[in-house]
Amino acid sequence: QMQLVESGGGLVQAGGSLRLSCAASGRSFSRYSMGWFRQAPGQEREFVASITRDGDTTEYEGSVKGRFTISRDNAENTVYLQMNSLKLEDTAVYYCAASGAYYPNPREYDYWGQGTQVTVSS
């Protein structure tokens, strides 16, 4: 069992940057692969990025490649999503998630945060 709390969302102009943080409870953080997902109004949840438990491997949804970077600090039980060159279509609620699988698919995440709103304006 673990708890995830996202922070860092807000309102930003197109072309700007935000860094999201996800703080996890417990001492087992390093045993989980982590992911970021997002959900825009009226849309299904979408995979954004993932990182393995040791940070060796990352994956990104195609539209965010080159703009977003996922990272983790296991000593701080925290995963980050650095978002640069933000676009209007990045507007969504962003969720942090944890999975016991080393290479989880989007349906293999066991724990979820409550989400943080990211709004990109023109």
Coordinates of N, CA and C in Angstrom, one line a residue:
Q1 N 0.8 -1.2 0.0 CA 0.0 0.0 0.0 C 0.9 1.2 0.0
M2 N 0.5 2.2 -0.8 CA 1.2 3.4 -0.9 C 0.3 4.6 -1.2
Q3 N 0.7 5.8 -0.8 CA -0.1 7.0 -1.1 C 0.7 7.9 -2.0
L4 N 0.1 8.5 -3.0 CA 0.7 9.3 -3.9 C 0.1 10.7 -3.9
V5 N 0.9 11.7 -3.9 CA 0.3 13.1 -3.8 C 1.1 13.9 -4.9
E6 N 0.3 14.4 -5.9 CA 0.9 15.3 -6.9 C 0.9 16.7 -6.5
S7 N 1.8 17.5 -7.0 CA 1.8 18.9 -6.8 C 2.6 19.6 -8.0
G8 N 2.5 20.9 -8.1 CA 3.2 21.6 -9.1 C 2.4 22.1 -10.3
G9 N 1.1 21.7 -10.4 CA 0.3 22.1 -11.5 C -0.1 23.6 -11.4
G10 N -0.6 24.1 -12.4 CA -1.0 25.5 -12.4 C -1.3 26.0 -13.8
L11 N -1.4 27.3 -13.9 CA -1.7 28.0 -15.2 C -0.4 28.5 -15.8
V12 N -0.2 28.2 -17.1 CA 1.0 28.6 -17.7 C 0.7 29.0 -19.2
Q13 N 1.4 29.9 -19.7 CA 1.3 30.3 -21.1 C 1.9 29.3 -22.0
A14 N 1.3 29.1 -23.2 CA 1.9 28.3 -24.2 C 3.4 28.6 -24.4
G15 N 4.2 27.6 -24.5 CA 5.7 27.8 -24.6 C 6.4 27.8 -23.3
G16 N 5.7 27.8 -22.2 CA 6.2 27.9 -20.9 C 6.5 26.5 -20.3
S17 N 6.9 26.5 -19.1 CA 7.4 25.2 -18.4 C 6.7 25.1 -17.1
L18 N 6.5 23.8 -16.7 CA 6.1 23.5 -15.3 C 6.9 22.2 -14.9
R19 N 7.1 22.0 -13.6 CA 7.6 20.8 -13.1 C 6.6 20.2 -12.1
L20 N 6.1 19.0 -12.4 CA 5.2 18.3 -11.5 C 6.0 17.4 -10.6
S21 N 5.6 17.3 -9.3 CA 6.2 16.4 -8.4 C 5.1 15.4 -7.9
C22 N 5.6 14.2 -7.5 CA 4.7 13.2 -7.0 C 5.4 12.6 -5.8
A23 N 4.9 12.8 -4.6 CA 5.5 12.3 -3.4 C 4.8 11.0 -3.0
A24 N 5.6 10.0 -2.7 CA 5.1 8.7 -2.3 C 5.4 8.4 -0.9
S25 N 4.5 7.6 -0.3 CA 4.6 7.2 1.1 C 5.5 6.0 1.2
G26 N 6.0 5.7 2.4 CA 6.6 4.4 2.7 C 8.1 4.3 2.2
R27 N 8.6 3.2 2.5 CA 10.0 2.9 2.2 C 10.2 2.0 1.0
S28 N 9.1 1.6 0.3 CA 9.1 0.7 -0.8 C 9.1 1.4 -2.1
F29 N 9.3 2.7 -2.2 CA 9.2 3.5 -3.4 C 10.1 2.9 -4.5
S30 N 11.3 2.5 -4.1 CA 12.3 2.1 -5.1 C 11.9 0.7 -5.7
R31 N 10.9 0.1 -5.2 CA 10.4 -1.2 -5.7 C 9.4 -1.0 -6.8
Y32 N 9.0 0.2 -7.1 CA 7.9 0.4 -8.0 C 8.4 1.2 -9.2
S33 N 7.9 0.8 -10.4 CA 8.0 1.6 -11.6 C 7.0 2.7 -11.4
M34 N 7.2 3.9 -12.0 CA 6.3 5.0 -11.8 C 5.9 5.5 -13.2
G35 N 4.7 6.1 -13.2 CA 4.2 6.7 -14.5 C 3.5 8.0 -14.2
W36 N 3.4 8.7 -15.3 CA 2.5 9.9 -15.3 C 1.4 9.7 -16.4
F37 N 0.2 10.1 -16.1 CA -0.9 10.0 -17.0 C -1.6 11.3 -17.0
R38 N -2.4 11.6 -18.0 CA -3.2 12.8 -18.0 C -4.6 12.5 -18.6
Q39 N -5.5 13.4 -18.2 CA -6.9 13.3 -18.7 C -7.5 14.7 -18.9
A40 N -7.8 14.9 -20.2 CA -8.4 16.2 -20.5 C -9.9 16.1 -20.4
P41 N -10.6 17.2 -20.3 CA -12.1 17.2 -20.1 C -12.7 16.4 -21.3
G42 N -13.6 15.5 -20.9 CA -14.3 14.7 -21.9 C -13.5 13.6 -22.6
Q43 N -12.2 13.4 -22.2 CA -11.3 12.5 -22.9 C -11.0 11.4 -21.9
E44 N -10.5 10.3 -22.5 CA -10.0 9.2 -21.7 C -8.6 9.5 -21.2
R45 N -8.3 8.8 -20.1 CA -6.9 8.9 -19.5 C -5.9 8.5 -20.5
E46 N -4.8 9.2 -20.6 CA -3.7 9.0 -21.6 C -2.4 8.8 -20.9
F47 N -1.6 7.8 -21.3 CA -0.3 7.6 -20.8 C 0.6 8.8 -21.3
V48 N 1.5 9.2 -20.4 CA 2.4 10.3 -20.7 C 3.8 9.9 -20.7
A49 N 4.2 9.3 -19.5 CA 5.6 8.9 -19.4 C 5.7 7.8 -18.3
S50 N 6.8 7.1 -18.3 CA 7.1 6.1 -17.2 C 8.6 6.0 -17.0
I51 N 8.9 5.5 -15.8 CA 10.3 5.3 -15.5 C 10.4 4.0 -14.6
T52 N 11.5 3.2 -14.9 CA 11.6 2.0 -14.1 C 12.1 2.3 -12.7
R53 N 12.1 1.3 -11.9 CA 12.4 1.5 -10.4 C 13.8 2.0 -10.2
D54 N 14.7 1.6 -11.0 CA 16.1 2.1 -10.8 C 16.4 3.3 -11.7
G55 N 15.4 3.8 -12.5 CA 15.6 5.0 -13.3 C 16.3 4.7 -14.6
D56 N 16.6 3.5 -14.9 CA 17.4 3.1 -16.1 C 16.7 3.3 -17.4
T57 N 15.4 3.2 -17.4 CA 14.6 3.2 -18.6 C 13.4 4.1 -18.5
T58 N 13.2 4.9 -19.5 CA 12.1 5.8 -19.5 C 11.3 5.6 -20.9
E59 N 10.0 5.9 -20.8 CA 9.2 5.8 -22.0 C 8.3 7.0 -22.0
Y60 N 8.0 7.5 -23.2 CA 7.2 8.7 -23.4 C 6.1 8.5 -24.5
E61 N 5.0 9.1 -24.3 CA 4.0 9.2 -25.4 C 4.6 10.1 -26.5
G62 N 4.2 9.8 -27.7 CA 4.9 10.4 -28.8 C 4.8 11.9 -28.8
S63 N 3.7 12.5 -28.5 CA 3.5 13.9 -28.6 C 4.3 14.7 -27.5
V64 N 4.8 14.1 -26.5 CA 5.5 14.8 -25.5 C 7.0 14.5 -25.6
K65 N 7.4 13.6 -26.4 CA 8.9 13.3 -26.6 C 9.6 14.6 -27.0
G66 N 10.7 14.8 -26.3 CA 11.6 16.0 -26.6 C 11.1 17.2 -25.8
R67 N 9.9 17.1 -25.2 CA 9.4 18.3 -24.4 C 9.3 17.9 -22.9
F68 N 8.9 16.7 -22.6 CA 8.8 16.3 -21.2 C 9.9 15.4 -20.8
T69 N 10.3 15.4 -19.5 CA 11.3 14.5 -19.0 C 10.8 14.0 -17.6
I70 N 10.7 12.7 -17.5 CA 10.4 12.0 -16.2 C 11.7 11.7 -15.5
S71 N 11.7 11.8 -14.2 CA 12.9 11.5 -13.4 C 12.4 11.1 -12.0
R72 N 13.3 10.5 -11.2 CA 12.9 10.1 -9.9 C 14.1 10.2 -8.9
D73 N 13.8 10.5 -7.7 CA 14.7 10.5 -6.6 C 14.3 9.5 -5.6
N74 N 14.9 8.4 -5.6 CA 14.4 7.3 -4.7 C 14.7 7.6 -3.2
A75 N 15.7 8.4 -2.9 CA 16.0 8.8 -1.6 C 14.9 9.7 -1.0
E76 N 14.3 10.5 -1.9 CA 13.2 11.4 -1.5 C 11.8 10.8 -1.8
N77 N 11.7 9.6 -2.3 CA 10.4 9.0 -2.6 C 9.6 9.9 -3.5
T78 N 10.2 10.5 -4.5 CA 9.6 11.4 -5.4 C 9.9 11.2 -6.8
V79 N 8.8 11.3 -7.7 CA 9.0 11.3 -9.1 C 8.6 12.6 -9.7
Y80 N 9.3 13.0 -10.7 CA 9.0 14.3 -11.3 C 8.6 14.2 -12.8
L81 N 7.9 15.2 -13.3 CA 7.7 15.4 -14.7 C 8.0 16.8 -15.0
Q82 N 9.1 17.0 -15.7 CA 9.5 18.3 -16.2 C 8.8 18.5 -17.6
M83 N 8.0 19.6 -17.7 CA 7.3 19.8 -18.9 C 7.7 21.2 -19.5
N84 N 8.3 21.1 -20.7 CA 8.8 22.3 -21.4 C 8.0 22.5 -22.7
S85 N 8.1 23.7 -23.2 CA 7.4 24.0 -24.5 C 6.0 23.5 -24.5
L86 N 5.3 23.9 -23.4 CA 3.9 23.5 -23.3 C 3.0 24.0 -24.3
K87 N 2.0 23.2 -24.7 CA 1.1 23.5 -25.8 C -0.3 23.5 -25.2
L88 N -1.3 24.2 -25.9 CA -2.6 24.2 -25.4 C -3.2 22.8 -25.2
E89 N -2.8 21.9 -26.1 CA -3.3 20.5 -26.0 C -2.7 19.7 -24.8
D90 N -1.8 20.3 -24.1 CA -1.3 19.6 -22.9 C -2.2 19.9 -21.7
T91 N -3.2 20.7 -21.8 CA -4.1 21.0 -20.7 C -4.8 19.7 -20.3
A92 N -4.7 19.4 -19.0 CA -5.3 18.2 -18.5 C -5.1 18.1 -17.0
V93 N -5.7 17.2 -16.4 CA -5.4 16.8 -15.0 C -4.3 15.7 -15.1
Y94 N -3.2 15.9 -14.5 CA -2.0 15.0 -14.5 C -2.0 14.1 -13.3
Y95 N -1.9 12.8 -13.5 CA -1.9 11.8 -12.4 C -0.6 11.1 -12.3
C96 N -0.1 10.9 -11.1 CA 1.0 10.0 -10.8 C 0.5 8.6 -10.5
A97 N 1.2 7.6 -10.9 CA 0.8 6.2 -10.6 C 2.0 5.3 -10.4
A98 N 1.8 4.2 -9.6 CA 2.9 3.3 -9.3 C 2.5 1.9 -9.7
S99 N 3.5 1.1 -10.2 CA 3.3 -0.2 -10.6 C 4.3 -1.2 -10.1
G100 N 4.0 -2.4 -9.6 CA 4.9 -3.4 -9.2 C 5.6 -4.1 -10.4
A101 N 5.1 -3.9 -11.6 CA 5.7 -4.5 -12.8 C 6.9 -3.6 -13.2
Y102 N 7.9 -4.3 -13.7 CA 9.1 -3.6 -14.2 C 8.9 -2.7 -15.4
Y103 N 8.1 -3.3 -16.4 CA 7.7 -2.6 -17.6 C 6.2 -2.7 -17.7
P104 N 5.5 -1.9 -16.9 CA 4.1 -2.0 -16.9 C 3.4 -1.4 -18.1
N105 N 2.3 -2.0 -18.5 CA 1.5 -1.4 -19.5 C 0.5 -0.5 -18.8
P106 N -0.2 0.4 -19.5 CA -1.1 1.4 -18.8 C -2.1 0.8 -17.9
R107 N -2.4 -0.5 -18.0 CA -3.4 -1.1 -17.2 C -2.8 -1.8 -16.0
E108 N -1.5 -1.7 -15.8 CA -0.8 -2.4 -14.7 C -0.3 -1.5 -13.6
Y109 N -1.0 -0.4 -13.5 CA -0.6 0.5 -12.4 C -1.6 0.3 -11.2
D110 N -1.0 0.2 -10.1 CA -1.8 -0.3 -8.9 C -2.2 0.9 -8.0
Y111 N -1.5 1.9 -8.0 CA -1.8 3.0 -7.1 C -1.8 4.3 -7.9
W112 N -2.7 5.2 -7.5 CA -2.9 6.5 -8.2 C -3.0 7.7 -7.2
G113 N -2.5 8.8 -7.6 CA -2.7 10.0 -6.9 C -4.0 10.7 -7.3
Q114 N -4.3 11.8 -6.7 CA -5.6 12.5 -6.9 C -5.5 13.4 -8.1
G115 N -4.3 13.7 -8.6 CA -4.1 14.5 -9.8 C -3.9 16.0 -9.5
T116 N -3.2 16.7 -10.4 CA -3.0 18.1 -10.3 C -3.3 18.7 -11.7
Q117 N -4.0 19.8 -11.7 CA -4.4 20.5 -12.9 C -3.3 21.3 -13.6
V118 N -3.2 21.0 -14.8 CA -2.3 21.8 -15.7 C -3.1 22.5 -16.7
T119 N -3.1 23.8 -16.8 CA -3.8 24.6 -17.8 C -2.9 25.4 -18.6
V120 N -2.8 25.2 -19.9 CA -2.0 26.0 -20.8 C -2.8 27.0 -21.6
S121 N -2.5 28.2 -21.5 CA -3.3 29.3 -22.1 C -2.5 29.9 -23.3
S122 N -3.2 30.6 -24.2 CA -2.6 31.3 -25.3 C -2.3 32.7 -25.0

